[in-house]
GROMACS .gro file of C-alpha atoms in nm:
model
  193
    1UNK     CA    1  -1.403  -1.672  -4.412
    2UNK     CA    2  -1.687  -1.830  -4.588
    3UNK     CA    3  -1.918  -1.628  -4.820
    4UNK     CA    4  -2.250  -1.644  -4.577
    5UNK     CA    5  -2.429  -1.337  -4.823
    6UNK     CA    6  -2.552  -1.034  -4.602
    7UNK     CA    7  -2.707  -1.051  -4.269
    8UNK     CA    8  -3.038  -1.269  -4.301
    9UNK     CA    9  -3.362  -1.120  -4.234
   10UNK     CA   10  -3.428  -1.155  -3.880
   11UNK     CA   11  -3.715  -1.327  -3.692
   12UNK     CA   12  -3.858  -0.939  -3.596
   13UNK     CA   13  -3.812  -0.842  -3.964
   14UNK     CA   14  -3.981  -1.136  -4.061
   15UNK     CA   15  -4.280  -1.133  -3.846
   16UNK     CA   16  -4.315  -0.803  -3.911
   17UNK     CA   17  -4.476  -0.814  -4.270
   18UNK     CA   18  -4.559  -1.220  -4.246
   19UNK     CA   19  -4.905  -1.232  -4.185
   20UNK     CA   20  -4.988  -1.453  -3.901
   21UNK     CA   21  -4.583  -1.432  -3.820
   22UNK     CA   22  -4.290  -1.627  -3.960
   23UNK     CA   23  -4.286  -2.020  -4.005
   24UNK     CA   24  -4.051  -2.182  -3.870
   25UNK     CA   25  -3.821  -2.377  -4.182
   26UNK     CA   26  -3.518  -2.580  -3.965
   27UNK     CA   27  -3.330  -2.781  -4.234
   28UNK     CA   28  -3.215  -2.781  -4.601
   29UNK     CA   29  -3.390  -2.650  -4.891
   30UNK     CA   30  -3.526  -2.918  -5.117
   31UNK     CA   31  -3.440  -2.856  -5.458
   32UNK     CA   32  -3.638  -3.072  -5.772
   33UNK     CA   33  -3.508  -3.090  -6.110
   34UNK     CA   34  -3.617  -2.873  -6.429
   35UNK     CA   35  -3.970  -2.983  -6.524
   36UNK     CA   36  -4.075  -2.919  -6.812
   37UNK     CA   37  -4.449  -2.885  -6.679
   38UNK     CA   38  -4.412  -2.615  -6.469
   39UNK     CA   39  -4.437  -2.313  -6.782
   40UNK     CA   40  -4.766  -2.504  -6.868
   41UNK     CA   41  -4.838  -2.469  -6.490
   42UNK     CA   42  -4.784  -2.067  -6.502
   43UNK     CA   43  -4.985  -2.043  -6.817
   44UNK     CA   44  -5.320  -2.196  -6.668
   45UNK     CA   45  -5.275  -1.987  -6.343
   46UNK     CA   46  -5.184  -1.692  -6.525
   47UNK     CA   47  -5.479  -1.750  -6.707
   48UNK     CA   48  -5.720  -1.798  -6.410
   49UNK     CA   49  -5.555  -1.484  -6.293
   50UNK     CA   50  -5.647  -1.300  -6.575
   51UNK     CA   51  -5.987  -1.432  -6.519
   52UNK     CA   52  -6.035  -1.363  -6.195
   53UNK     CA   53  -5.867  -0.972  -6.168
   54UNK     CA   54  -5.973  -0.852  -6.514
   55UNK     CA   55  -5.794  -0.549  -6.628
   56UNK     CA   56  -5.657  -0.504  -6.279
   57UNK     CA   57  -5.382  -0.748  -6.399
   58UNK     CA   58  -5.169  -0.533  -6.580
   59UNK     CA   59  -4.883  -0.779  -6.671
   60UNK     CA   60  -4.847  -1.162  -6.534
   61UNK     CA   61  -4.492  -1.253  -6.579
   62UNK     CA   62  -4.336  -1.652  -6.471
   63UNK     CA   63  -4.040  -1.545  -6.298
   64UNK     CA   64  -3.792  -1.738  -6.037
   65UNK     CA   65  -3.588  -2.091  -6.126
   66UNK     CA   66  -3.932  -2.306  -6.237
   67UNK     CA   67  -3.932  -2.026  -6.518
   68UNK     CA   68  -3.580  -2.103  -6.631
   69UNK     CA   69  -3.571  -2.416  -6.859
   70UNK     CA   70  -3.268  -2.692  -6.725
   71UNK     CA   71  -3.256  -2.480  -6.375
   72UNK     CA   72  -3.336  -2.713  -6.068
   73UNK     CA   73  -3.579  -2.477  -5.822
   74UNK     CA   74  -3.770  -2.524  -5.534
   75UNK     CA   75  -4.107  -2.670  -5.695
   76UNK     CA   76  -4.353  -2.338  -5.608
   77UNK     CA   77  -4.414  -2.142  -5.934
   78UNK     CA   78  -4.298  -1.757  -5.872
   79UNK     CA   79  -4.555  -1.504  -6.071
   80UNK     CA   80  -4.490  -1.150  -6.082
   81UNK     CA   81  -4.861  -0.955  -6.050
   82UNK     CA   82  -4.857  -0.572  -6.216
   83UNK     CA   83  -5.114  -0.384  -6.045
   84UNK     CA   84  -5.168  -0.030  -6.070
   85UNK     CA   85  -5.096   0.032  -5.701
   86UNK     CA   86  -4.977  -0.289  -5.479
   87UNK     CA   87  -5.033  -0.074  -5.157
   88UNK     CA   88  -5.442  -0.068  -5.272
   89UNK     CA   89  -5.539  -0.423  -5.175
   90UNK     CA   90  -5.890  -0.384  -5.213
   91UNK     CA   91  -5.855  -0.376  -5.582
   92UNK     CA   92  -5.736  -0.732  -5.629
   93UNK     CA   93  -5.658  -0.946  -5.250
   94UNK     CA   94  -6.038  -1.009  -5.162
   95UNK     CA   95  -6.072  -1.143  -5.527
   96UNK     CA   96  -5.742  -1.353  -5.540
   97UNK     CA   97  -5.875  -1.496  -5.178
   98UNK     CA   98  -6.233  -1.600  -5.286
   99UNK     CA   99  -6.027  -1.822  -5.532
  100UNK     CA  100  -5.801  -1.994  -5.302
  101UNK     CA  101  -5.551  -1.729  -5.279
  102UNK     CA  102  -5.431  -1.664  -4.904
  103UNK     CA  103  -5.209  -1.323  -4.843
  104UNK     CA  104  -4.946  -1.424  -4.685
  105UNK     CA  105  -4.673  -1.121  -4.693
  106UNK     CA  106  -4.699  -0.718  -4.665
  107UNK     CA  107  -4.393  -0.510  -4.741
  108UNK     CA  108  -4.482  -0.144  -4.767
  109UNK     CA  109  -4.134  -0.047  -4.706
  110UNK     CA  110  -4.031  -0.261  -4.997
  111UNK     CA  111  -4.205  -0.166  -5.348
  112UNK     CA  112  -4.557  -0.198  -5.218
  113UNK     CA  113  -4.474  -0.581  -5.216
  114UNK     CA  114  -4.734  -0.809  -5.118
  115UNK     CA  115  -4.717  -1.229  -5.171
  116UNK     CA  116  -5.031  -1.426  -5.189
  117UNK     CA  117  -4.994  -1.821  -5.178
  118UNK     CA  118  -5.166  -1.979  -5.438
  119UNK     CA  119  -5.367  -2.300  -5.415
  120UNK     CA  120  -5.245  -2.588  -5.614
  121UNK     CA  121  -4.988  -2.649  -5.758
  122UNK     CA  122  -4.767  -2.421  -5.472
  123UNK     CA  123  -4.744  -2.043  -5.577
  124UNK     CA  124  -4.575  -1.733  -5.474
  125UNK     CA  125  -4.787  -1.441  -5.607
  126UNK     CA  126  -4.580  -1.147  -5.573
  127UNK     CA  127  -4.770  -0.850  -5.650
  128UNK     CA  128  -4.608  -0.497  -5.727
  129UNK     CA  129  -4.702  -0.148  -5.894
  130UNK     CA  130  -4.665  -0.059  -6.238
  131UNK     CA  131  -4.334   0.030  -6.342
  132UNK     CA  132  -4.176  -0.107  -6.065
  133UNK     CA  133  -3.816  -0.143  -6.064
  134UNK     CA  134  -3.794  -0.506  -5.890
  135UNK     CA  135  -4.027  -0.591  -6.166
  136UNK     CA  136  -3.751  -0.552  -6.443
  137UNK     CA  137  -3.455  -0.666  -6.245
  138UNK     CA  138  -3.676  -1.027  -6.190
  139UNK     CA  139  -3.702  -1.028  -6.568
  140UNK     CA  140  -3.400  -0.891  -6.657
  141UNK     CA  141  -3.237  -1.235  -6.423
  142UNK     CA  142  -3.456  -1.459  -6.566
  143UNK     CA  143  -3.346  -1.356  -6.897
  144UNK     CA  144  -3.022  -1.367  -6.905
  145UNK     CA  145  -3.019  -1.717  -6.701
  146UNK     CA  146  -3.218  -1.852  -6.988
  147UNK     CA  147  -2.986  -1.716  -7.256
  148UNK     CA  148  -2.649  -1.778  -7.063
  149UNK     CA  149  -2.590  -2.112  -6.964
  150UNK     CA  150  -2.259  -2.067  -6.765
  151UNK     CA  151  -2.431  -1.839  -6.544
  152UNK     CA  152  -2.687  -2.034  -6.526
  153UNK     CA  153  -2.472  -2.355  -6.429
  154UNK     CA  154  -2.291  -2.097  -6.213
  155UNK     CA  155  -2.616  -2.018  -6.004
  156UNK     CA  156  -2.734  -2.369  -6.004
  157UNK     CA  157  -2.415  -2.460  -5.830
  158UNK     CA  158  -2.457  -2.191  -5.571
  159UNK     CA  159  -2.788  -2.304  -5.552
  160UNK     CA  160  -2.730  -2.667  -5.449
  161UNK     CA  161  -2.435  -2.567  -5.180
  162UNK     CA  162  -2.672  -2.312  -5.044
  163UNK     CA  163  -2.941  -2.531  -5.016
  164UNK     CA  164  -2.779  -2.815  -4.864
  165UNK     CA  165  -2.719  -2.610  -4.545
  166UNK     CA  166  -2.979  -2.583  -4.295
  167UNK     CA  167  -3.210  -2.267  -4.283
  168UNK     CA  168  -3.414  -2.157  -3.992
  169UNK     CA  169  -3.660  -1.945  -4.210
  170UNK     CA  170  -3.632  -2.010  -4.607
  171UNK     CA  171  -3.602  -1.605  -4.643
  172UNK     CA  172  -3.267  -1.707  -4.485
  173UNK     CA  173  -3.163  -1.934  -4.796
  174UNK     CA  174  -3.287  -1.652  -5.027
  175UNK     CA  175  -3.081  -1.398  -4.838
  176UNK     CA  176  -2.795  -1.557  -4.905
  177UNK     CA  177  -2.811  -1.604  -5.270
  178UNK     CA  178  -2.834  -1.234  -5.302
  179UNK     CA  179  -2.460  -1.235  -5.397
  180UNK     CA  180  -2.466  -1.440  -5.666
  181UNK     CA  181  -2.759  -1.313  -5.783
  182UNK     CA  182  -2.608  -0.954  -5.778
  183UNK     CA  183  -2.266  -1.116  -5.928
  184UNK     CA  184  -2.457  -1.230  -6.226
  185UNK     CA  185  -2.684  -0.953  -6.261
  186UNK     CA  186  -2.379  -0.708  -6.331
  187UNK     CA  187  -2.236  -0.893  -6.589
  188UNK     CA  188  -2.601  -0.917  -6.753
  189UNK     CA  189  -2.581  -0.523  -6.741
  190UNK     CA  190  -2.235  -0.559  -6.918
  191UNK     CA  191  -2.396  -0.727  -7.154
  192UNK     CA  192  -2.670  -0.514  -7.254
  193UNK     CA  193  -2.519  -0.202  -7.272
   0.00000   0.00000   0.00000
């Protein structure tokens, strides 16, 4: 039987904390090559970010495959957003939206998670609470996929198969990496401990 990853997210689930409702996907994943530009891309928006929430940016991180160097990744830069308290939006969505930002995502029932799309180049601001345990895991992947290059080859591969298939919704293609992902995250905790 082939290794599908768990159930994907269904169309309810998805419209249920996608504001304005799920879009529609309906073919492969397009997957671009390691560029060197995108960690210069992070910086300035982390920056701007910085500018634009003041202190109520606790800690920007550049997380996901553009912050991996010799990973190919869907071209949309993934920054991790430290907030004091994701669920208070007032402190930080109305500002992020004056500047382009759009809120696109509301997961209470996850971590508090919100996702804002950034304007250009394409962003996925994904804003959590302080010491937040999804916070750490994102790091603690990105990490080790920078430091171990057969796991990093190993995801890339899984990666490219996945992403050749076609997806209704792309939550589906990131449902189904969740194996690997969880594969290569328990040999990183081998590792550090």
């Amino acid at each position: 039987m082939e290794d599908t990853g768990p159930e994907p997210t269904t169309k309810a689930q998805l419209d249920a904390y996608t504001i304005g409702g799920a879009r529609l996907h309906g073919g492969p994943i397009q997957l671009a090559e390691y560029d060197a530009r995108w960690p210069q891309a992070y910086d300035h928006e982390a920056n701007r970010i910085r500018r634009i929430l003041g202190s109520t940016a606790v800690r920007l991180e550049h997380v996901g495959s553009t912050s991996v160097p010799e990973l190919a990744a869907k071209p949309i830069i993934d920054i991790v957003l430290v907030v004091a308290n994701s669920g208070d939006e007032a402190s930080y969505v109305a500002p992020l939206e004056f500047c382009g930002y759009q809120l696109r995502i509301r997961e209470p029932g996850w971590f508090e998670h919100r996702m804002l799309k950034g304007p250009e180049p394409d962003i996925n601001l994904h804003v959590f609470s302080e010491r937040c345990s999804e916070v750490a895991r994102m790091i603690r992947f990105r990490d080790h996929l920078r430091s171990n290059s057969a796991d990093r080859e190993h995801y890339e591969a899984k990666k490219r198969e996945l992403a050749a298939r076609s997806w209704e919704y792309v939550q589906h293609y990131a449902d189904a990496k969740t194996g690997v992902i969880q594969e290569i995250l328990a040999r990183a905790d081998c590792v550090t401990t």
